[in-house]
Amino acid sequence: MSNNTLLEARLVSRTDKAVAVRTHALSKEFSGRLVLHSLDFRVDPGELVAVVGKSGCGKSTLLRLICGLEKPSSGWVEVDGERLNGLSRHARLMFQDAALLPWKSVKANVALAAPRKSLRDRVAEDALQHVGLRDRAQEWPSILSGGQRQRVALARALASDANLLLFDEPLGALDALTRLEMQALIERLWLERRFSAILVTHDVEEAAALADRILLMEGGRVTFQTTVSLERPRDRASAEFTALKEAILERILGRHA
Amino acid sequence: MAAESIAYRNRWIRLAAPWLVPIGLILFWQIFAVSGLIPHRILPSPVEVMQAGFHLTVTGEMPAHLWESSQRAVIGLLIGGTIGFVFALLNGLFGPAHLVFDSSLQMLRNIPHLAMIPLVILWFGIGEPAKMFLIVIGVFFPIYINTVHGIRSTDPKLIEMGRIYGLTPWELLFTVVLPSALPSILVGLRYALGIMWLTLIVAETVACDNGIGYMTMNAREFLQTDVVLVGILLYALLGKLADTVTQALERWLLRWNPAYR
């Protein structure tokens, strides 16, 4: 119990560290093909923004630019008021594949992200506790299920003091039930820690369930956005939820005209 | 109960099965030799070979040759393996180095290293450096090629992950790239060990005054077929021993990999 409150205190103190993201006329070109068209985009501190769109619309590229894995062809990215040059120290990217090191135990995988080496073990255990995998700490990643691996990846991001989490369809390869569980977990962690987050997904329901704001990307541009003001946790059966989902789907499928 | 005893028996069958063929062959061999179907000078019986082996061990002749050969093998492997590994690191990690060196090395690789024997004798005579040189070239390529392959096939996602989490280049090398290349490096090592013994045999047979190869060639001159056979069997045992050790090493180092459990 006392251990728990200690943890809460530590987590709450993180709240004010969430960072803002802005992109200024951000463009990216791959061998002559324009993937992002002069994008102006913003995420407020502690906001969870979902980006939806068909494959190839540039949403993954946007995330890679924001965390600094790619350089913009023109324009720039600003994280926490600073113009990004190289890798961002705030951002952590989660892929569809958990990208765990198979030769390290679950705990060692999480521990490698901890910024202070002296506290690595404790931080890793705390983080694993948060995703409900404390008792699997000594296992090899290869024996975990896909959902468990993504939980470990999530724990790793938590252990690294991330202020900005970029999710690149992290739940895309999971079965429907596991996906619901993971969505609930992501929402809970986000409510506890209030990091800023960008969730790239092609699952409109996932976007509607988790996001404060939903952007639709088409051909490298944001063509539609809407703020979601439904109460959390969202009732997926409610009329408002369904209406929101339908509205976005119709935009995507181009039936709005 | 019944299932248990079948499982138990299976374990023994699995342990015994690989020995059936060699033991059967030796039995056949003994029967043929004793019955006089094969002349003694062509093929002495297994018992005689064992006696010869025992005799050579007791006199200390075989251990001395064995020591010389093993020394050559290990030193050659260490030198050649180290050079191969360093070149592989260089060419695997740095694109420009790969561009400059790799095609030349691939060209050299296509020369069978034993074809260099005449040249090696011209350069080094028939002394120790000649044998060492052949082993070094022999083990260099399998280590080099497999290590480069392992390094270059590291999952780029894992490298990106490491960079995102702020690993330094050294940390990336030791926690991501080398562990990922390890299965491939160990395959290279197993190939290298095979080539190491092969080269050693040839080098010691061509020109030498000690070592197992010398022992067998010398025995040939005195028509001691049993000693020749002892030498050959010794090579088989050494090769198998090296392979078993590497396999155990593989199982331990790669215990994270379901394919090696």
Coordinates of C-alpha atoms in Angstrom, one line a residue:
Chain A
M1 CA 0.0 0.0 0.0
S2 CA 2.7 2.5 1.0
N3 CA 4.7 1.2 -2.0
N4 CA 1.7 2.0 -4.2
T5 CA 1.3 5.6 -2.9
L6 CA 5.0 6.2 -3.4
L7 CA 4.7 5.1 -7.0
E8 CA 1.6 7.3 -7.5
A9 CA 3.6 10.3 -6.1
R10 CA 6.4 9.6 -8.5
L11 CA 4.1 9.3 -11.4
V12 CA 2.0 12.3 -10.6
S13 CA 5.1 14.4 -10.5
R14 CA 5.7 13.6 -14.1
T15 CA 2.5 15.2 -15.3
D16 CA 4.0 18.6 -15.9
K17 CA 6.7 17.1 -18.0
A18 CA 4.5 16.3 -20.9
V19 CA 5.7 18.2 -24.0
A20 CA 4.1 20.0 -26.8
V21 CA 4.8 19.1 -30.4
R22 CA 4.4 21.4 -33.4
T23 CA 5.3 20.9 -37.0
H24 CA 5.9 23.8 -39.3
A25 CA 5.2 23.4 -43.0
L26 CA 6.7 19.9 -42.6
S27 CA 7.3 18.1 -45.9
K28 CA 9.0 14.8 -46.7
E29 CA 10.0 13.4 -50.0
F30 CA 11.2 9.9 -50.8
S31 CA 13.0 9.7 -54.1
G32 CA 10.8 12.4 -55.8
R33 CA 7.5 11.2 -54.2
L34 CA 6.0 13.7 -51.8
V35 CA 4.8 11.8 -48.7
L36 CA 4.0 14.8 -46.5
H37 CA 2.7 18.0 -47.9
S38 CA 3.6 21.1 -45.9
L39 CA 2.0 19.8 -42.7
D40 CA 1.2 22.1 -39.8
F41 CA 0.3 19.9 -36.9
R42 CA 0.2 20.4 -33.2
V43 CA -0.1 18.3 -30.0
D44 CA -0.7 20.1 -26.7
P45 CA 1.1 18.9 -23.6
G46 CA -0.7 15.8 -22.2
E47 CA -3.0 15.5 -25.2
L48 CA -3.7 12.2 -27.0
V49 CA -4.1 12.7 -30.7
A50 CA -5.1 9.9 -33.0
V51 CA -4.1 10.0 -36.7
V52 CA -6.2 7.8 -38.9
G53 CA -5.9 7.2 -42.6
K54 CA -5.4 4.5 -45.2
S55 CA -2.0 2.8 -45.6
G56 CA 0.5 5.0 -47.4
C57 CA -1.1 8.3 -46.4
G58 CA 2.1 9.4 -44.6
K59 CA 1.1 8.8 -41.0
S60 CA 4.0 6.6 -40.2
T61 CA 6.4 9.0 -41.8
L62 CA 5.0 11.8 -39.7
L63 CA 5.9 9.8 -36.5
R64 CA 9.4 9.0 -37.8
L65 CA 9.9 12.7 -38.4
I66 CA 8.6 13.7 -35.0
C67 CA 11.0 11.3 -33.2
G68 CA 13.8 12.3 -35.4
L69 CA 14.5 9.0 -37.2
E70 CA 14.0 10.8 -40.5
K71 CA 15.0 14.3 -41.6
P72 CA 12.4 16.6 -43.1
S73 CA 12.8 17.6 -46.7
S74 CA 11.6 21.1 -45.7
G75 CA 9.9 22.6 -42.7
W76 CA 10.7 21.6 -39.2
V77 CA 9.5 19.8 -36.0
E78 CA 9.4 21.5 -32.7
V79 CA 9.3 19.4 -29.5
D80 CA 8.9 21.2 -26.2
G81 CA 9.6 24.5 -27.9
E82 CA 12.9 23.4 -29.3
R83 CA 13.6 22.8 -33.0
L84 CA 14.4 19.1 -33.5
N85 CA 17.8 18.3 -34.7
G86 CA 18.6 14.6 -34.8
L87 CA 16.8 12.2 -32.5
S88 CA 14.3 13.6 -30.0
R89 CA 15.2 12.9 -26.4
H90 CA 11.5 13.1 -25.3
A91 CA 9.9 10.9 -27.9
R92 CA 9.6 7.1 -27.7
L93 CA 8.3 5.2 -30.7
M94 CA 6.3 2.0 -30.5
F95 CA 6.1 -0.1 -33.6
Q96 CA 3.6 -2.8 -34.6
D97 CA 6.4 -5.2 -33.7
A98 CA 7.4 -4.9 -30.1
A99 CA 11.2 -4.7 -31.1
L100 CA 12.3 -6.5 -28.0
L101 CA 15.9 -7.9 -27.9
P102 CA 15.3 -11.7 -27.9
W103 CA 18.6 -12.3 -26.1
K104 CA 17.7 -10.2 -23.1
S105 CA 15.2 -11.1 -20.4
V106 CA 12.0 -9.2 -20.2
K107 CA 13.3 -7.2 -17.3
A108 CA 16.7 -6.4 -19.0
N109 CA 14.7 -5.3 -22.1
V110 CA 12.8 -2.8 -20.0
A111 CA 15.9 -1.8 -17.9
L112 CA 17.9 -0.7 -20.9
A113 CA 15.5 2.2 -21.3
A114 CA 15.9 3.5 -17.8
P115 CA 17.8 6.8 -17.9
R116 CA 19.7 6.4 -14.6
K117 CA 21.7 3.3 -14.5
S118 CA 21.8 3.0 -10.7
L119 CA 18.0 2.7 -10.5
R120 CA 17.6 0.4 -13.6
D121 CA 16.4 -2.7 -11.8
R122 CA 13.8 -0.9 -9.7
V123 CA 12.5 1.2 -12.5
A124 CA 12.1 -1.9 -14.7
E125 CA 10.2 -3.7 -12.0
D126 CA 7.9 -0.8 -11.4
A127 CA 7.2 -0.4 -15.1
L128 CA 6.5 -4.2 -15.5
Q129 CA 4.2 -4.0 -12.5
H130 CA 2.3 -1.3 -14.3
V131 CA 1.6 -3.4 -17.3
G132 CA 0.9 -6.5 -15.2
L133 CA 3.9 -8.5 -16.1
R134 CA 6.0 -8.3 -13.0
D135 CA 6.0 -12.0 -12.6
R136 CA 7.3 -12.6 -16.1
A137 CA 10.4 -10.4 -15.5
Q138 CA 12.9 -13.2 -15.9
E139 CA 11.5 -14.9 -19.0
W140 CA 12.8 -14.7 -22.5
P141 CA 10.6 -12.5 -24.8
S142 CA 10.3 -15.4 -27.3
I143 CA 7.9 -17.3 -25.0
L144 CA 5.5 -14.3 -24.5
S145 CA 2.4 -13.8 -26.6
G146 CA 2.1 -10.9 -29.0
G147 CA 0.0 -8.9 -26.6
Q148 CA 2.4 -9.5 -23.7
R149 CA 5.3 -8.4 -25.9
Q150 CA 3.6 -5.1 -26.6
R151 CA 3.0 -4.7 -22.9
V152 CA 6.8 -5.1 -22.4
A153 CA 7.4 -2.5 -25.1
L154 CA 5.0 -0.2 -23.3
A155 CA 6.8 -0.9 -20.0
R156 CA 10.0 0.0 -21.7
A157 CA 8.6 3.3 -22.8
L158 CA 7.4 4.0 -19.3
A159 CA 10.7 3.1 -17.8
S160 CA 12.4 5.7 -20.0
D161 CA 10.6 8.6 -18.6
A162 CA 9.0 9.3 -21.9
N163 CA 7.2 12.6 -22.2
L164 CA 5.9 11.9 -25.7
L165 CA 4.8 8.5 -26.8
L166 CA 4.4 7.8 -30.5
F167 CA 2.3 4.7 -31.3
D168 CA 2.7 3.4 -34.8
E169 CA -0.2 0.9 -35.0
P170 CA 1.1 -0.9 -32.0
L171 CA -2.0 -3.1 -31.8
G172 CA -2.3 -3.8 -35.5
A173 CA -1.0 -7.4 -35.2
L174 CA -3.1 -8.4 -32.1
D175 CA -6.4 -10.3 -32.0
A176 CA -9.5 -8.3 -31.2
L177 CA -9.8 -9.2 -27.6
T178 CA -6.2 -8.5 -26.8
R179 CA -6.5 -5.2 -28.6
L180 CA -9.4 -4.1 -26.4
E181 CA -7.3 -5.0 -23.3
M182 CA -4.3 -3.1 -24.6
Q183 CA -6.5 -0.1 -25.5
A184 CA -7.7 0.0 -21.9
L185 CA -4.2 -0.4 -20.6
I186 CA -2.9 2.5 -22.8
E187 CA -5.8 4.7 -21.6
R188 CA -5.1 3.9 -18.0
L189 CA -1.4 4.6 -18.2
W190 CA -2.0 7.8 -20.1
L191 CA -4.6 9.0 -17.5
E192 CA -2.0 8.2 -14.7
R193 CA 0.9 9.8 -16.4
R194 CA -0.5 12.3 -18.8
F195 CA 2.3 12.0 -21.3
S196 CA 1.6 13.6 -24.7
A197 CA 0.8 10.9 -27.3
I198 CA 0.2 10.4 -31.0
L199 CA -1.6 7.2 -31.9
V200 CA -1.4 6.3 -35.6
T201 CA -4.0 3.7 -36.5
H202 CA -6.3 2.5 -39.2
D203 CA -8.8 1.3 -36.6
V204 CA -11.3 4.2 -36.4
E205 CA -12.9 2.7 -33.3
E206 CA -9.6 2.6 -31.5
A207 CA -9.1 6.3 -32.4
A208 CA -12.6 7.2 -31.2
A209 CA -12.1 5.2 -27.9
L210 CA -8.8 6.8 -27.0
A211 CA -8.2 10.1 -28.6
D212 CA -8.8 13.7 -27.5
R213 CA -8.6 14.7 -31.1
I214 CA -8.7 12.7 -34.3
L215 CA -7.0 13.8 -37.5
L216 CA -7.6 12.2 -40.8
M217 CA -4.7 12.1 -43.2
E218 CA -5.0 11.6 -46.9
G219 CA -2.2 11.8 -49.5
G220 CA 0.2 13.5 -47.0
R221 CA -2.3 16.2 -45.9
V222 CA -4.6 16.5 -42.9
T223 CA -8.0 16.7 -44.5
F224 CA -10.3 16.5 -41.5
Q225 CA -10.1 16.8 -37.8
T226 CA -12.5 16.6 -34.9
T227 CA -12.3 17.0 -31.1
V228 CA -13.7 14.1 -29.1
S229 CA -15.4 15.3 -26.0
L230 CA -17.0 12.0 -24.9
E231 CA -16.4 11.1 -21.3
R232 CA -13.8 8.5 -20.4
P233 CA -13.9 5.6 -20.3
R234 CA -15.9 5.8 -23.4
D235 CA -19.0 3.7 -23.9
R236 CA -18.6 2.1 -27.2
A237 CA -22.2 1.2 -27.4
S238 CA -23.5 4.7 -27.0
A239 CA -25.2 6.6 -29.8
E240 CA -22.6 9.4 -29.7
F241 CA -19.7 7.0 -30.0
T242 CA -21.3 5.2 -32.9
A243 CA -22.1 8.5 -34.6
L244 CA -18.6 9.7 -34.3
K245 CA -17.2 6.5 -35.7
E246 CA -19.6 6.6 -38.6
A247 CA -18.7 10.2 -39.4
I248 CA -15.0 9.5 -39.5
L249 CA -15.5 6.3 -41.5
E250 CA -17.6 8.2 -44.0
R251 CA -14.8 10.8 -44.4
I252 CA -12.3 8.1 -45.0
L253 CA -14.3 6.3 -47.5
G254 CA -15.0 9.6 -49.3
R255 CA -18.8 9.5 -49.0
H256 CA -19.1 12.9 -47.3
A257 CA -19.6 14.9 -50.5
Chain B
M1 CA 2.6 -46.1 -16.3
A2 CA 2.9 -47.6 -19.7
A3 CA 3.4 -44.2 -21.3
E4 CA 6.1 -43.4 -18.8
S5 CA 8.1 -46.6 -19.6
I6 CA 7.8 -45.9 -23.3
A7 CA 9.1 -42.3 -22.7
Y8 CA 11.9 -43.8 -20.6
R9 CA 12.8 -46.3 -23.3
N10 CA 12.7 -43.6 -25.9
R11 CA 15.3 -41.7 -24.0
W12 CA 17.7 -44.6 -24.1
I13 CA 16.9 -45.3 -27.7
R14 CA 17.7 -41.7 -28.5
L15 CA 21.0 -41.9 -26.6
A16 CA 22.0 -45.3 -28.2
A17 CA 20.8 -44.7 -31.8
P18 CA 23.8 -42.6 -33.0
W19 CA 26.2 -45.3 -31.9
L20 CA 24.5 -48.2 -33.7
V21 CA 26.2 -47.5 -37.1
P22 CA 29.8 -47.0 -35.9
I23 CA 29.6 -50.0 -33.5
G24 CA 28.1 -52.2 -36.2
L25 CA 30.8 -51.2 -38.7
I26 CA 33.5 -52.0 -36.2
L27 CA 32.0 -55.4 -35.5
F28 CA 31.8 -56.2 -39.2
W29 CA 35.4 -55.0 -39.6
Q30 CA 36.6 -57.2 -36.8
I31 CA 34.8 -60.2 -38.2
F32 CA 36.2 -59.7 -41.7
A33 CA 39.7 -59.1 -40.3
V34 CA 39.7 -62.1 -38.1
S35 CA 38.3 -64.4 -40.8
G36 CA 41.3 -63.5 -42.9
L37 CA 39.2 -62.1 -45.8
I38 CA 41.2 -58.9 -45.8
P39 CA 45.0 -59.1 -45.7
H40 CA 46.5 -57.7 -42.5
R41 CA 48.6 -55.2 -44.4
I42 CA 45.5 -53.6 -46.1
L43 CA 43.4 -53.4 -43.0
P44 CA 44.4 -54.7 -39.5
S45 CA 41.6 -55.6 -37.1
P46 CA 40.0 -53.0 -34.8
V47 CA 41.6 -54.7 -31.8
E48 CA 45.0 -54.4 -33.4
V49 CA 44.4 -50.7 -34.1
M50 CA 43.4 -50.2 -30.5
Q51 CA 46.5 -52.0 -29.3
A52 CA 48.6 -49.8 -31.5
G53 CA 46.9 -46.8 -30.1
F54 CA 47.5 -48.0 -26.6
H55 CA 51.1 -48.7 -27.3
L56 CA 51.6 -45.2 -28.9
T57 CA 50.0 -43.6 -25.9
V58 CA 52.1 -45.5 -23.3
T59 CA 55.3 -44.7 -25.1
G60 CA 54.3 -41.0 -25.1
E61 CA 54.8 -40.7 -28.8
M62 CA 51.1 -40.0 -29.6
P63 CA 50.5 -37.5 -26.8
A64 CA 53.6 -35.5 -28.0
H65 CA 52.4 -35.5 -31.6
L66 CA 48.9 -34.6 -30.4
W67 CA 50.2 -31.7 -28.4
E68 CA 52.1 -30.3 -31.4
S69 CA 49.1 -30.6 -33.7
S70 CA 46.6 -29.1 -31.2
Q71 CA 48.9 -26.2 -30.6
R72 CA 49.2 -25.5 -34.3
A73 CA 45.5 -25.8 -34.7
V74 CA 44.5 -23.5 -31.8
I75 CA 47.1 -20.8 -32.6
G76 CA 46.2 -20.8 -36.3
L77 CA 42.5 -20.6 -35.4
L78 CA 43.0 -17.8 -33.0
I79 CA 45.1 -15.7 -35.4
G80 CA 42.9 -16.4 -38.5
G81 CA 39.7 -16.1 -36.5
T82 CA 40.7 -12.8 -35.0
I83 CA 41.8 -11.3 -38.3
G84 CA 38.5 -12.5 -39.9
F85 CA 36.5 -11.1 -37.1
V86 CA 38.1 -7.7 -37.1
F87 CA 37.7 -7.4 -40.9
A88 CA 34.1 -8.5 -40.5
L89 CA 33.4 -5.8 -37.9
L90 CA 35.0 -3.2 -40.1
N91 CA 33.2 -4.3 -43.3
G92 CA 29.9 -5.2 -41.6
L93 CA 29.6 -1.9 -39.7
F94 CA 31.0 0.6 -42.2
G95 CA 29.6 0.8 -45.6
P96 CA 32.6 2.4 -47.2
A97 CA 35.0 -0.3 -45.8
H98 CA 32.7 -3.0 -47.2
L99 CA 32.8 -1.3 -50.6
V100 CA 36.5 -1.1 -50.6
F101 CA 37.5 -4.5 -49.2
D102 CA 34.7 -7.0 -49.7
S103 CA 34.9 -7.7 -53.4
S104 CA 38.7 -8.3 -53.1
L105 CA 38.2 -10.6 -50.2
Q106 CA 35.5 -12.5 -52.1
M107 CA 37.9 -12.9 -55.0
L108 CA 40.6 -14.4 -52.7
R109 CA 38.0 -16.6 -51.2
N110 CA 37.6 -18.4 -54.5
I111 CA 41.2 -19.7 -54.4
P112 CA 41.2 -23.0 -52.6
H113 CA 43.7 -22.3 -49.9
L114 CA 45.4 -25.6 -50.3
A115 CA 46.3 -24.6 -53.8
M116 CA 48.7 -22.1 -52.2
I117 CA 50.9 -24.9 -50.8
P118 CA 53.6 -24.7 -53.5
L119 CA 53.7 -20.9 -53.1
V120 CA 53.7 -21.2 -49.3
I121 CA 56.6 -23.6 -49.4
L122 CA 58.5 -21.2 -51.6
W123 CA 57.9 -18.4 -49.2
F124 CA 58.2 -20.0 -45.8
G125 CA 60.0 -23.3 -46.5
I126 CA 58.5 -26.2 -44.7
G127 CA 58.7 -24.8 -41.2
E128 CA 56.1 -23.8 -38.7
P129 CA 55.1 -20.5 -40.3
A130 CA 54.1 -22.3 -43.5
K131 CA 51.6 -24.5 -41.7
M132 CA 50.3 -21.6 -39.6
F133 CA 49.8 -19.5 -42.7
L134 CA 47.7 -22.2 -44.3
I135 CA 45.5 -22.6 -41.3
V136 CA 45.1 -18.8 -40.9
I137 CA 43.9 -18.4 -44.4
G138 CA 41.7 -21.4 -44.1
V139 CA 39.8 -20.3 -41.0
F140 CA 39.8 -16.6 -42.0
F141 CA 37.0 -16.9 -44.6
P142 CA 34.3 -18.8 -42.8
I143 CA 34.6 -16.5 -39.8
Y144 CA 34.7 -13.4 -42.0
I145 CA 31.8 -14.3 -44.2
N146 CA 29.5 -15.5 -41.5
T147 CA 30.2 -12.6 -39.2
V148 CA 29.7 -10.0 -41.9
H149 CA 26.4 -11.8 -42.8
G150 CA 25.3 -11.8 -39.2
I151 CA 26.1 -8.1 -38.6
R152 CA 24.4 -7.0 -41.8
S153 CA 21.3 -9.0 -41.2
T154 CA 20.6 -7.3 -37.8
D155 CA 17.0 -6.3 -37.7
P156 CA 17.0 -2.5 -38.5
K157 CA 14.0 -2.1 -36.2
L158 CA 16.1 -3.2 -33.2
I159 CA 18.8 -0.7 -34.1
E160 CA 16.2 2.1 -34.4
M161 CA 14.8 1.0 -31.1
G162 CA 18.3 1.2 -29.5
R163 CA 18.9 4.6 -31.0
I164 CA 15.5 5.9 -29.8
Y165 CA 16.3 4.8 -26.3
G166 CA 19.6 6.6 -26.4
L167 CA 22.1 3.7 -26.6
T168 CA 25.6 4.8 -27.4
P169 CA 27.3 3.3 -30.5
W170 CA 29.2 0.9 -28.2
E171 CA 26.1 -0.1 -26.4
L172 CA 24.4 -0.7 -29.8
L173 CA 27.3 -2.9 -30.9
F174 CA 27.4 -5.0 -27.7
T175 CA 23.7 -5.2 -26.8
V176 CA 22.1 -5.2 -30.3
V177 CA 24.4 -6.0 -33.2
L178 CA 26.8 -8.6 -31.9
P179 CA 24.2 -10.7 -30.0
S180 CA 22.1 -10.6 -33.2
A181 CA 25.1 -11.8 -35.3
L182 CA 26.1 -14.5 -32.8
P183 CA 24.2 -17.4 -34.3
S184 CA 25.8 -16.6 -37.6
I185 CA 29.3 -16.2 -36.0
L186 CA 29.0 -19.6 -34.4
V187 CA 28.1 -21.2 -37.7
G188 CA 31.3 -19.6 -39.1
L189 CA 33.2 -21.0 -36.1
R190 CA 32.0 -24.5 -36.8
Y191 CA 33.0 -24.3 -40.5
A192 CA 36.3 -22.8 -39.5
L193 CA 37.0 -25.8 -37.1
G194 CA 36.3 -28.2 -39.9
I195 CA 38.7 -26.4 -42.2
M196 CA 41.2 -26.1 -39.4
W197 CA 41.6 -29.9 -39.1
L198 CA 41.6 -30.4 -42.8
T199 CA 44.3 -27.9 -43.4
L200 CA 46.3 -29.2 -40.5
I201 CA 46.2 -32.8 -41.8
V202 CA 47.3 -31.7 -45.3
A203 CA 50.0 -29.3 -44.0
E204 CA 51.5 -32.0 -41.7
T205 CA 51.4 -34.6 -44.3
V206 CA 53.2 -32.5 -46.9
A207 CA 56.2 -31.7 -44.9
C208 CA 56.7 -31.9 -41.2
D209 CA 58.7 -33.6 -38.5
N210 CA 56.1 -33.9 -35.8
G211 CA 52.3 -33.9 -35.3
I212 CA 49.7 -36.5 -36.1
G213 CA 50.0 -36.0 -39.9
Y214 CA 53.7 -36.7 -39.6
M215 CA 53.1 -39.7 -37.4
T216 CA 50.8 -41.3 -40.1
M217 CA 53.0 -40.4 -43.0
N218 CA 56.0 -41.9 -41.1
A219 CA 54.0 -45.1 -40.4
R220 CA 53.2 -45.4 -44.0
E221 CA 56.9 -45.6 -44.9
F222 CA 57.2 -48.5 -42.4
L223 CA 54.0 -50.1 -43.6
Q224 CA 52.4 -49.8 -40.2
T225 CA 48.8 -49.7 -41.3
D226 CA 47.6 -49.9 -37.8
V227 CA 49.4 -46.6 -36.8
V228 CA 48.0 -44.9 -40.0
L229 CA 44.5 -46.0 -38.9
V230 CA 45.2 -44.7 -35.3
G231 CA 46.0 -41.3 -36.8
I232 CA 42.9 -41.2 -39.0
L233 CA 40.7 -42.2 -36.1
L234 CA 42.3 -39.6 -34.0
Y235 CA 41.4 -36.9 -36.5
A236 CA 37.8 -38.1 -36.5
L237 CA 37.7 -38.0 -32.7
L238 CA 39.3 -34.5 -32.6
G239 CA 36.9 -33.2 -35.2
K240 CA 33.9 -34.6 -33.3
L241 CA 35.2 -33.2 -30.0
A242 CA 35.6 -29.7 -31.5
D243 CA 32.1 -29.9 -32.9
T244 CA 30.6 -31.1 -29.7
V245 CA 32.2 -28.3 -27.8
T246 CA 30.9 -25.7 -30.2
Q247 CA 27.5 -27.2 -30.2
A248 CA 27.4 -27.0 -26.4
L249 CA 28.7 -23.4 -26.6
E250 CA 25.9 -22.7 -29.1
R251 CA 23.2 -24.1 -26.9
W252 CA 24.4 -22.0 -24.0
L253 CA 25.0 -18.7 -25.8
L254 CA 21.8 -19.0 -27.8
R255 CA 19.6 -20.3 -25.0
W256 CA 17.3 -17.3 -25.6
N257 CA 16.5 -18.6 -29.1
P258 CA 13.7 -21.2 -29.2
A259 CA 15.5 -23.0 -32.1
Y260 CA 18.4 -23.9 -29.9
R261 CA 16.5 -25.1 -26.8

